[in-house]
Amino acid sequence: MQTELNLFSVAVLAPMAGAVVAGLGGRFMGDALAKVVTIACMAVAALCGVGALCGAWQSGFPHASVPLAQWVHAGGFDATWTLRFDTLSVTMVAMVLVVSLLVHCYSIGYMSHESMPTYRFFSYLSLFTFAMLMLVSSNDLIQLFFGWEGVGLASYLLIGYWYDRPAATAAAIKAFVVNRVADLFFIVGIGLIYVLFHTVQYDAVFAAVPDVLNVPYTICGVSIRMLEVICFLLFVGAMGKSAQLFLHTWLPDAMEGPTPVSALIHAATMVTAGVFLMARMSPLLEFAPGTRCFVILIGATTCFFAATVGMVQPDIKRTIAYSTCSQLGYMFAAVGVGAYQAAVFHLTTHAFFKALLFLAAGSVIHAMHDEQNMFRMGGLWKKLPVTYVVMWLGSLALAGVYPFAGYWSKDAILNALWASDASYSHYAWALGSITAFLTAFYSWRLLFLVFHGTPHDAHAHDGAHESPAVMTVPLLVLSVGAVVAGVALAPYYIGAHQGAFWNGAIVNAPTNHIMEAFEHVPSLIALLPSIAGLAGIALAFVLYVRAPQVPAALARSFGPIYRFLLNKWYFDELYDRIFVRPYAALARVLWKGADEGVVEGLPLDIVRATHDSALQAVRLQSGSIAIYAFTMLAGLVVLLTVALCG
């Protein structure tokens, strides 16, 4: 067991070593050595992470912890830097490290044409990975929040990596600000957990849950169970990090960063943090039915909303980005009905095929000299055969076609939604089934626009070429995961061995039987998502291969609907009017009126008054002895008068 714990510790800490060495020494050691250091550290970490997972699997996934250092000791509050070793942590660490290592390797080829040094980029990638590892290996909420904010910081640095591009810097600021709004709710939730449980350490909190089930919390005279309030606040924090409806607006704009960044954010790090948080806090969520209903509602609506927007986007990366938003909606819907295992299963399979799709899109962009508009591509399948094949594999997994990875995890979620008797579960199932159709449609729309048809830019098409091996090998490795991860992991994540596999890392209440019930849905219900996916593929084939003139005609005929979807349901415009413009106007008033008018103006007024007073005082100093004598005599008269009259 000690060997597994040592491997786990190295896996978590090694990426930070690479980030520090590359970041601080990259200027002196050069780009090549910085890449070698970061990738070597990531390779060691990935090997140790997989080794720790294999060892834990053989040992029956015991629960353990690895104390590293004393961190916070203030009054009665104590927080040590401790790594938590259980099924949820070790599987997440292994998945994050494998995907991150492949992204690091891919980045060597993708960033090879950069004019500026890239050691900073590789340092940020390793820092991003380390922050996510801190989050998933945390043993208390303070360390989790440290990792939570760390991935927010690293995403800001990576999205805005091309700081000379205004769109990139604006997208980085937008991501940072939107996540700060959600994080305010999250940190208040952590504060209430400490108030209620007098600790933030997971085991102590979870053990005390039965004793505080009915503790009230009064808001504006209304009494609510405190557990409901806490879980609601934690979920709002997760909504921001995982880009759920209303707090999703930063995610598509994050595509302004380099494509490897998009792959890492969407597949294995930042956006998965919210789902991980919900799974980790399952012992609390099980006793917050009101919050879980809200989670179902938001998750289901998000998955449908993002799919409708994704099917009209012209940008290849934004199309895949909205598919991420949609798939995260599935995961949260599963959390809402208590199928946390299915949510984490879909998170894991999604990491492989979503990283594959983003990196394949990066290969296309690389071949087309940074062109991202799909309507300017076409006919590339002969030029990019490897990319074409892996894009097919990733799309089949995303669409949930049997036997690819997405089939096992997404269908499990839809079956759980049907089998659940929770409020809004059938609403979620209906939207999820429609979304399965839309997902297949926009995935094959992308494939047909990019790889089939007539080239729209003959010059770019003639110059296109397959990516080098340093980019295609990670694609091939990820494609293996997109094909076999579902069938290989299903028996353990959601199947017959799930009880022994999770071993208490995820908790279902005694009354929650959803992980048994989802296996007994009617056959037609179980087949419906697959039928919907195949129908979406067929429709995309008809519209973009057989009759490519029809989509443009439909867009003209249904202009308002098309523009509504193309403009992402006008969320950005709505937020601009409700929040951005009033805030900017208020800031301008405070700037001109308060800052310049009072803070800066008051000292200037005092200076002017002093200056004017000094000018008047100077006139009294005339130099005339007669005036001085007269003034002294007048003063003496006044003094005597006061003394005598007094």
XYZ file of C-alpha atoms in Angstrom:
646
model
C 0.000 0.000 0.000
C 2.856 2.385 0.787
C 4.153 1.975 -2.762
C 0.829 3.104 -4.199
C 0.763 6.127 -1.886
C 4.296 7.106 -2.912
C 3.426 6.779 -6.593
C 0.290 8.840 -6.025
C 2.268 11.610 -4.304
C 4.818 11.775 -7.134
C 2.005 11.825 -9.704
C 0.385 14.830 -8.048
C 3.547 16.854 -7.397
C 5.686 16.176 -10.491
C 3.781 18.552 -12.848
C 4.437 21.433 -10.466
C 8.153 20.747 -10.653
C 7.991 20.918 -14.439
C 5.975 24.142 -14.330
C 8.412 25.849 -11.939
C 11.565 24.783 -13.780
C 10.188 25.708 -17.218
C 8.631 28.951 -16.028
C 11.600 30.264 -14.055
C 14.404 28.714 -16.056
C 12.941 28.704 -19.553
C 14.389 32.103 -20.359
C 17.890 30.742 -19.678
C 17.607 27.087 -20.699
C 15.737 27.783 -23.940
C 12.540 26.446 -25.451
C 13.809 22.984 -26.320
C 15.031 22.155 -22.828
C 11.897 23.656 -21.237
C 9.748 21.339 -23.376
C 11.887 18.348 -22.424
C 11.600 19.157 -18.705
C 7.833 19.675 -18.695
C 7.101 16.598 -20.797
C 9.517 14.464 -18.768
C 7.801 15.531 -15.542
C 4.393 14.854 -17.096
C 5.530 11.424 -18.304
C 6.795 10.508 -14.828
C 3.567 11.778 -13.301
C 1.390 9.870 -15.779
C 3.289 6.620 -15.216
C 3.043 7.044 -11.448
C -0.661 7.927 -11.692
C -1.463 4.853 -13.768
C 0.734 2.745 -11.488
C -1.090 4.014 -8.410
C -4.425 3.230 -10.096
C -3.354 -0.328 -10.961
C -2.028 -0.893 -7.449
C -5.184 0.464 -5.859
C -7.283 -1.724 -8.161
C -5.435 -4.836 -7.041
C -5.765 -3.796 -3.377
C -9.517 -3.231 -3.589
C -9.337 0.592 -3.602
C -8.627 1.220 0.078
C -9.108 4.654 1.605
C -5.938 6.403 2.751
C -4.377 9.837 3.036
C -0.890 11.223 2.528
C -0.079 14.198 4.811
C 2.479 16.458 3.153
C 2.776 19.563 5.321
C 1.099 21.766 7.893
C -0.729 24.441 5.945
C -3.144 26.579 7.964
C -3.184 26.711 11.763
C -5.160 29.666 13.122
C -6.960 29.554 16.449
C -9.132 26.478 16.471
C -8.926 26.033 12.692
C -6.431 23.557 11.309
C -5.847 22.495 7.707
C -3.011 20.246 6.620
C -1.885 19.753 3.047
C -3.015 16.156 2.646
C -3.607 14.031 -0.448
C -6.747 11.874 -0.377
C -6.354 8.394 -1.826
C -9.639 6.750 -2.787
C -11.278 5.525 -5.981
C -12.599 8.910 -7.063
C -9.264 10.664 -6.521
C -6.988 8.047 -8.043
C -9.130 7.522 -11.158
C -9.388 11.273 -11.742
C -5.636 11.749 -11.256
C -4.825 8.982 -13.751
C -7.273 10.339 -16.338
C -6.085 13.948 -15.993
C -2.424 12.976 -16.280
C -2.821 10.712 -19.320
C -4.802 13.315 -21.263
C -2.495 16.136 -20.169
C 0.621 14.206 -21.222
C -0.841 13.665 -24.693
C -1.781 17.350 -24.936
C 1.768 18.339 -23.931
C 3.243 16.093 -26.646
C 0.764 17.356 -29.245
C 1.648 20.960 -28.349
C 5.234 20.465 -29.533
C 3.999 20.213 -33.115
C 1.095 22.619 -32.846
C 3.165 25.453 -31.342
C 6.212 24.844 -33.562
C 5.420 27.824 -35.800
C 5.153 30.324 -32.936
C 7.392 33.350 -33.349
C 7.653 33.982 -29.605
C 9.299 31.541 -27.143
C 6.898 28.838 -25.924
C 8.466 27.898 -22.580
C 5.833 30.060 -20.907
C 3.075 28.086 -22.657
C 4.420 24.721 -21.507
C 4.898 26.046 -17.980
C 1.279 27.209 -17.897
C 0.062 23.810 -19.187
C 1.894 22.027 -16.371
C 0.620 24.557 -13.833
C -2.923 23.966 -15.108
C -2.483 20.215 -14.669
C -1.035 20.607 -11.162
C -3.930 22.823 -10.064
C -6.438 20.232 -11.273
C -4.547 17.491 -9.456
C -4.651 19.547 -6.273
C -8.395 19.836 -6.695
C -9.135 16.148 -7.257
C -6.698 14.887 -4.609
C -7.831 17.305 -1.892
C -8.738 15.999 1.535
C -10.651 19.095 2.628
C -12.523 22.002 1.107
C -9.717 24.524 1.637
C -7.290 22.519 -0.495
C -10.070 21.928 -3.018
C -10.664 25.681 -3.206
C -6.933 26.219 -3.717
C -7.025 23.908 -6.742
C -10.332 25.434 -7.840
C -8.834 28.909 -7.985
C -5.622 27.513 -9.449
C -7.374 26.154 -12.532
C -9.156 29.499 -12.853
C -5.843 31.352 -12.805
C -4.167 28.934 -15.220
C -7.118 29.117 -17.626
C -6.846 32.915 -17.594
C -3.143 32.705 -18.453
C -3.666 30.128 -21.212
C -6.776 31.608 -22.842
C -4.987 34.948 -23.008
C -1.658 33.401 -24.009
C -1.670 35.370 -27.263
C -1.805 38.630 -25.322
C -1.241 40.698 -28.470
C -4.714 39.685 -29.714
C -7.515 41.818 -28.195
C -10.061 38.998 -28.612
C -7.848 36.609 -26.597
C -7.308 39.032 -23.725
C -11.028 39.886 -23.645
C -11.923 36.175 -23.549
C -9.454 35.566 -20.709
C -10.920 38.417 -18.668
C -14.455 37.205 -19.372
C -13.647 33.680 -18.196
C -11.988 35.034 -15.066
C -14.841 37.402 -14.159
C -17.689 34.925 -14.786
C -15.941 32.332 -12.653
C -15.371 34.871 -9.878
C -19.137 35.431 -9.713
C -19.746 31.707 -9.241
C -16.821 31.329 -6.848
C -18.385 33.862 -4.491
C -21.276 31.450 -3.941
C -18.862 28.557 -3.579
C -16.761 30.183 -0.876
C -19.888 31.216 1.051
C -20.976 27.574 0.884
C -17.618 26.498 2.318
C -18.054 29.062 5.090
C -21.493 27.691 5.965
C -20.073 24.157 6.037
C -17.555 25.298 8.627
C -20.280 27.055 10.610
C -22.461 23.922 10.579
C -19.828 21.189 10.998
C -16.943 23.125 12.632
C -14.577 21.506 10.129
C -13.932 21.406 6.390
C -12.296 17.960 6.310
C -14.312 15.561 4.166
C -14.537 12.536 6.453
C -15.512 14.618 9.472
C -18.155 16.508 7.478
C -19.650 13.373 5.925
C -19.772 11.531 9.248
C -21.706 14.373 10.893
C -24.366 14.714 8.167
C -27.022 12.572 9.975
C -26.769 14.857 13.018
C -27.529 18.095 11.122
C -30.230 17.045 8.673
C -32.867 19.370 10.127
C -30.731 22.308 11.236
C -32.563 25.416 9.945
C -31.140 28.467 8.215
C -33.274 31.617 8.176
C -33.164 33.919 5.153
C -35.422 37.012 5.189
C -37.628 35.373 7.785
C -37.955 32.117 5.823
C -36.539 28.993 7.439
C -34.755 26.543 5.110
C -32.750 23.435 5.900
C -29.125 24.475 6.071
C -27.985 21.476 4.027
C -30.158 22.660 1.136
C -28.607 26.128 1.281
C -25.070 24.710 1.370
C -25.643 22.330 -1.530
C -27.286 25.070 -3.588
C -24.295 27.381 -3.059
C -21.844 24.621 -3.964
C -23.795 23.868 -7.129
C -23.784 27.521 -8.243
C -20.014 27.416 -7.856
C -19.971 24.295 -10.023
C -22.211 25.989 -12.607
C -19.559 28.630 -13.236
C -16.621 26.250 -13.489
C -18.524 23.729 -15.635
C -20.220 26.356 -17.827
C -23.850 25.567 -17.101
C -26.721 27.703 -18.328
C -26.567 31.388 -17.266
C -22.873 31.067 -16.333
C -21.808 29.418 -19.585
C -20.938 32.500 -21.634
C -17.186 32.293 -21.045
C -16.759 28.808 -22.520
C -17.126 29.465 -26.289
C -14.995 32.605 -26.031
C -12.253 30.507 -24.435
C -11.616 29.136 -27.937
C -9.444 32.217 -28.533
C -6.597 30.371 -26.829
C -4.379 27.803 -28.591
C -6.182 24.563 -29.484
C -4.228 22.393 -26.985
C -5.546 24.696 -24.261
C -9.104 24.128 -25.472
C -8.543 20.370 -25.378
C -7.179 20.457 -21.831
C -9.885 22.790 -20.515
C -12.752 20.861 -22.101
C -11.556 17.297 -21.644
C -9.713 16.801 -18.387
C -9.415 19.908 -16.244
C -11.442 23.017 -15.636
C -14.935 22.175 -16.839
C -14.883 18.737 -15.190
C -14.182 20.291 -11.790
C -17.853 21.065 -11.140
C -18.952 17.490 -11.834
C -16.161 16.189 -9.599
C -17.293 18.526 -6.811
C -20.846 17.210 -7.007
C -19.632 13.598 -6.901
C -17.317 14.315 -3.972
C -20.115 15.999 -2.038
C -22.612 13.207 -2.746
C -23.042 12.474 0.997
C -24.496 15.992 1.337
C -26.422 16.119 -1.949
C -28.258 12.897 -1.117
C -30.075 14.820 1.629
C -30.800 17.961 -0.412
C -33.663 16.938 -2.733
C -34.611 20.511 -3.568
C -31.132 21.320 -4.810
C -31.001 18.094 -6.812
C -34.218 19.065 -8.616
C -32.617 22.370 -9.508
C -29.516 20.508 -10.734
C -31.686 18.338 -13.011
C -33.449 21.396 -14.427
C -30.237 23.314 -15.143
C -28.360 20.293 -16.494
C -31.117 19.181 -18.866
C -31.786 22.689 -20.158
C -28.063 23.292 -20.666
C -27.586 20.127 -22.695
C -30.449 21.096 -25.029
C -29.509 24.784 -25.269
C -25.873 24.089 -26.163
C -26.834 21.502 -28.793
C -29.196 23.922 -30.542
C -26.454 26.548 -30.695
C -23.788 24.071 -31.796
C -25.705 22.966 -34.885
C -25.448 26.401 -36.581
C -21.952 27.571 -35.577
C -19.523 28.174 -38.460
C -16.402 27.891 -36.287
C -15.021 24.356 -35.912
C -13.733 24.886 -32.365
C -16.865 26.637 -31.130
C -18.999 23.779 -32.441
C -16.999 21.321 -30.352
C -17.032 23.754 -27.410
C -20.819 23.818 -27.361
C -20.822 20.029 -27.472
C -18.762 20.121 -24.258
C -21.320 22.405 -22.639
C -24.066 20.023 -23.758
C -22.318 16.886 -22.476
C -21.697 18.532 -19.109
C -25.439 19.107 -18.933
C -25.931 15.339 -19.196
C -23.507 14.822 -16.317
C -25.288 17.288 -14.040
C -28.666 15.791 -14.896
C -27.272 12.431 -13.746
C -26.076 14.048 -10.515
C -29.565 15.433 -9.988
C -31.172 11.972 -9.989
C -28.439 10.555 -7.748
C -26.585 8.628 -10.477
C -23.215 10.098 -9.510
C -21.385 7.019 -10.783
C -22.894 7.475 -14.248
C -21.911 11.161 -14.201
C -18.271 10.350 -13.385
C -18.310 7.543 -15.962
C -19.434 9.963 -18.671
C -16.848 12.467 -17.446
C -14.139 9.835 -17.961
C -15.215 8.630 -21.407
C -15.887 12.210 -22.465
C -12.297 13.145 -21.569
C -10.956 10.782 -24.227
C -13.255 11.555 -27.134
C -13.473 15.288 -26.441
C -9.693 15.654 -26.247
C -9.558 13.640 -29.471
C -12.061 15.919 -31.216
C -10.332 19.122 -30.158
C -6.874 17.923 -31.089
C -8.196 16.623 -34.427
C -9.747 20.050 -35.017
C -6.355 21.543 -34.182
C -4.798 19.293 -36.812
C -7.259 20.670 -39.373
C -6.561 24.258 -38.301
C -2.830 23.574 -38.455
C -3.191 22.202 -41.996
C -5.394 25.127 -43.109
C -2.999 27.796 -41.801
C -5.137 28.834 -38.786
C -8.451 28.885 -40.663
C -11.340 27.909 -38.339
C -14.410 28.650 -40.464
C -15.817 25.314 -41.663
C -17.508 26.953 -44.657
C -14.048 27.813 -46.028
C -12.882 24.201 -45.849
C -14.110 21.064 -47.614
C -12.672 18.055 -49.394
C -9.867 17.487 -46.879
C -10.256 13.777 -46.220
C -7.628 12.758 -48.771
C -5.229 15.413 -47.522
C -5.643 14.489 -43.837
C -6.422 10.769 -43.737
C -5.346 10.120 -40.141
C -7.164 13.186 -38.857
C -10.241 12.168 -40.845
C -10.346 8.670 -39.356
C -9.848 9.784 -35.753
C -12.430 12.542 -36.194
C -14.900 9.852 -37.249
C -14.034 7.771 -34.189
C -14.425 10.746 -31.853
C -17.729 11.731 -33.444
C -19.087 8.180 -33.163
C -18.199 8.207 -29.470
C -19.766 11.643 -28.962
C -22.959 10.605 -30.739
C -23.260 7.532 -28.535
C -23.094 4.970 -31.332
C -22.568 1.372 -30.210
C -19.967 0.172 -29.167
C -18.004 3.413 -28.793
C -17.296 4.975 -25.396
C -20.099 7.533 -25.380
C -22.735 4.861 -25.933
C -22.104 3.229 -22.564
C -21.969 6.370 -20.469
C -24.518 8.661 -22.132
C -27.136 5.933 -22.498
C -26.658 5.049 -18.834
C -27.489 8.649 -17.929
C -30.588 8.727 -20.138
C -31.783 5.400 -18.715
C -31.261 6.729 -15.193
C -33.289 9.842 -16.026
C -36.142 7.663 -17.303
C -36.007 5.303 -14.306
C -35.902 8.072 -11.712
C -39.028 9.339 -9.969
C -37.429 12.698 -9.132
C -39.068 15.927 -10.239
C -38.054 17.021 -13.741
C -36.330 13.682 -14.449
C -38.628 12.909 -17.397
C -38.253 16.479 -18.615
C -34.508 15.850 -18.550
C -34.913 12.516 -20.346
C -36.979 14.124 -23.123
C -34.496 16.954 -23.669
C -31.586 14.525 -23.394
C -33.068 12.275 -26.090
C -33.666 15.237 -28.404
C -30.118 16.379 -27.695
C -28.805 12.938 -28.726
C -30.310 13.608 -32.169
C -28.908 17.145 -32.324
C -25.467 15.995 -31.166
C -25.179 13.465 -33.972
C -26.446 16.044 -36.451
C -23.914 18.785 -35.660
C -21.058 16.262 -35.318
C -21.595 14.974 -38.859
C -22.328 18.467 -40.112
C -18.774 19.274 -39.007
C -17.386 16.133 -40.652
C -19.131 16.728 -43.967
C -18.322 20.445 -44.127
C -14.638 19.947 -43.321
C -13.733 16.699 -45.053
C -16.269 16.236 -47.868
C -17.680 18.332 -50.680
C -15.868 20.811 -52.872
C -12.901 22.753 -51.459
C -13.918 26.375 -50.867
C -10.357 27.673 -50.827
C -8.347 25.923 -53.534
C -5.048 27.513 -52.474
C -5.409 26.461 -48.822
C -6.644 23.026 -49.874
C -3.667 22.433 -52.144
C -1.249 23.409 -49.374
C -2.938 21.271 -46.700
C -0.995 18.294 -45.360
C -1.253 15.743 -42.581
C 0.172 16.786 -39.220
C 3.557 15.449 -38.067
C 3.839 12.302 -35.941
C 4.207 14.289 -32.727
C 0.601 15.416 -33.299
C -0.938 12.319 -34.888
C 0.383 9.789 -32.337
C -1.548 11.454 -29.440
C -4.623 11.396 -31.696
C -4.245 7.659 -32.255
C -3.773 6.979 -28.521
C -6.869 9.010 -27.650
C -8.852 7.241 -30.353
C -8.202 3.947 -28.550
C -9.789 5.447 -25.441
C -12.719 6.756 -27.478
C -13.344 3.238 -28.776
C -12.729 0.942 -25.795
C -12.991 3.060 -22.621
C -16.759 2.579 -22.392
C -16.927 -1.179 -22.732
C -13.821 -1.663 -20.560
C -14.891 0.555 -17.666
C -18.685 0.078 -17.645
C -18.691 -3.041 -15.410
C -16.745 -1.161 -12.757
C -18.140 2.359 -12.942
C -21.836 1.478 -13.315
C -22.049 -2.308 -13.623
C -21.943 -5.368 -11.425
C -18.639 -4.457 -9.739
C -19.471 -0.833 -8.959
C -19.960 -1.362 -5.207
C -16.508 -2.834 -4.703
C -14.973 -0.429 -7.209
C -16.162 2.807 -5.625
C -15.872 1.419 -2.086
C -17.649 4.375 -0.480
C -15.880 7.111 -2.460
C -19.307 7.981 -3.913
C -22.303 7.633 -1.609
C -25.893 6.702 -2.432
C -28.443 7.030 0.358
C -30.244 3.835 1.437
C -33.371 5.058 -0.353
C -31.522 5.796 -3.618
C -31.755 2.731 -5.873
C -31.188 4.501 -9.190
C -28.036 2.521 -10.002
C -30.129 -0.649 -9.969
C -33.281 0.783 -11.545
C -31.595 2.189 -14.661
C -30.732 -1.331 -15.822
C -34.410 -2.299 -16.035
C -35.838 0.338 -18.365
C -37.961 -0.856 -21.337
C -35.981 -1.936 -24.400
C -37.487 0.765 -26.613
C -36.458 3.479 -24.128
C -32.935 2.069 -24.024
C -32.716 1.992 -27.843
C -34.225 5.425 -28.445
C -30.986 7.462 -27.974
C -29.181 5.228 -30.492
C -32.031 5.574 -32.970
C -32.020 9.350 -32.466
C -28.253 9.460 -33.047
C -28.464 7.486 -36.290
C -31.317 9.726 -37.439
C -29.159 12.800 -36.784
C -26.332 11.320 -38.853
C -28.742 10.542 -41.701
C -30.177 14.063 -41.675
C -26.696 15.621 -41.760
C -25.808 13.379 -44.713
C -28.903 14.482 -46.620
C -28.422 18.197 -45.907
C -24.655 18.501 -46.360
C -23.816 15.781 -48.901
C -26.885 14.990 -51.000
C -28.488 18.439 -51.014
C -25.925 20.996 -49.785
C -28.030 23.914 -51.019
C -30.854 23.144 -48.578
C -29.228 24.442 -45.318
C -28.770 27.938 -46.777
C -32.372 27.933 -48.004
C -33.610 26.842 -44.576
C -31.553 29.589 -42.916
C -33.207 32.181 -45.170
C -36.692 30.743 -44.682
C -36.386 30.594 -40.896
C -34.271 33.717 -40.523
C -35.331 34.754 -36.987
C -34.824 31.245 -35.581
C -31.500 30.870 -37.370
C -30.236 34.216 -36.060
C -31.517 33.360 -32.565
C -29.436 30.179 -32.548
C -26.454 31.724 -34.327
C -26.350 34.466 -31.687
C -26.435 31.875 -28.864
C -29.933 32.736 -27.675
C -28.693 36.354 -27.274
C -27.261 35.681 -23.810
C -24.228 37.880 -24.439
C -26.388 40.746 -25.681
C -28.769 40.332 -22.737
C -25.948 40.345 -20.192
C -24.411 43.331 -21.941
C -27.611 45.319 -21.417
C -28.404 44.066 -17.909
C -24.946 43.955 -16.338
C -22.120 45.310 -18.489
C -23.565 48.652 -19.617
C -25.058 49.654 -16.229
C -21.836 48.632 -14.515
C -19.775 50.614 -17.033
C -22.047 53.654 -16.551
C -21.745 53.385 -12.768
C -17.991 52.994 -13.053
C -17.828 56.078 -15.265
C -19.833 58.109 -12.725
C -17.594 56.943 -9.892
C -14.518 57.627 -11.989
C -15.473 61.136 -13.108
C -17.581 62.173 -10.121
C -16.122 60.399 -7.110
C -12.529 59.668 -8.111
C -11.623 62.699 -10.190
C -14.239 65.013 -8.618
C -13.773 64.182 -4.918
C -10.752 61.994 -4.284
C -8.522 63.917 -6.673
C -10.503 67.201 -6.673
C -10.667 67.824 -2.905
C -6.885 68.008 -2.420
C -6.667 70.354 -5.411
C -9.371 72.588 -3.891
C -7.456 72.688 -0.623
C -4.276 73.617 -2.487
C -6.072 76.386 -4.380
C -7.638 77.738 -1.165
C -4.257 77.746 0.570
C -2.697 79.483 -2.404
C -5.394 82.183 -2.485
C -5.177 82.709 1.299
C -1.422 83.097 1.041
C -1.839 85.759 -1.651
C -4.198 87.736 0.591
C -1.891 87.338 3.586
C 1.044 88.634 1.563
C -0.764 91.949 1.044
C -0.689 92.565 4.797
C 3.101 92.579 4.731
C 3.496 96.051 3.137
C 6.833 97.026 4.786
C 5.414 100.379 6.088
C 6.442 101.145 9.713
C 3.460 103.500 10.107
C 0.982 100.738 9.196
C 2.724 98.303 11.549
C 2.572 100.851 14.408
C -1.068 101.570 13.693
C -1.851 97.844 13.711
C -0.073 97.416 17.049
C -1.959 100.389 18.521
C -5.272 99.008 17.309
C -4.454 95.656 18.857
C -3.556 97.277 22.137
C -6.848 99.196 22.184
C -8.805 96.029 21.553
C -6.887 94.192 24.295
C -7.456 96.957 26.882
C -11.117 97.229 25.944
C -11.665 93.528 26.456
C -9.738 93.536 29.736
C -11.604 96.560 31.202
C -15.056 95.524 30.005
C -14.496 91.946 31.090
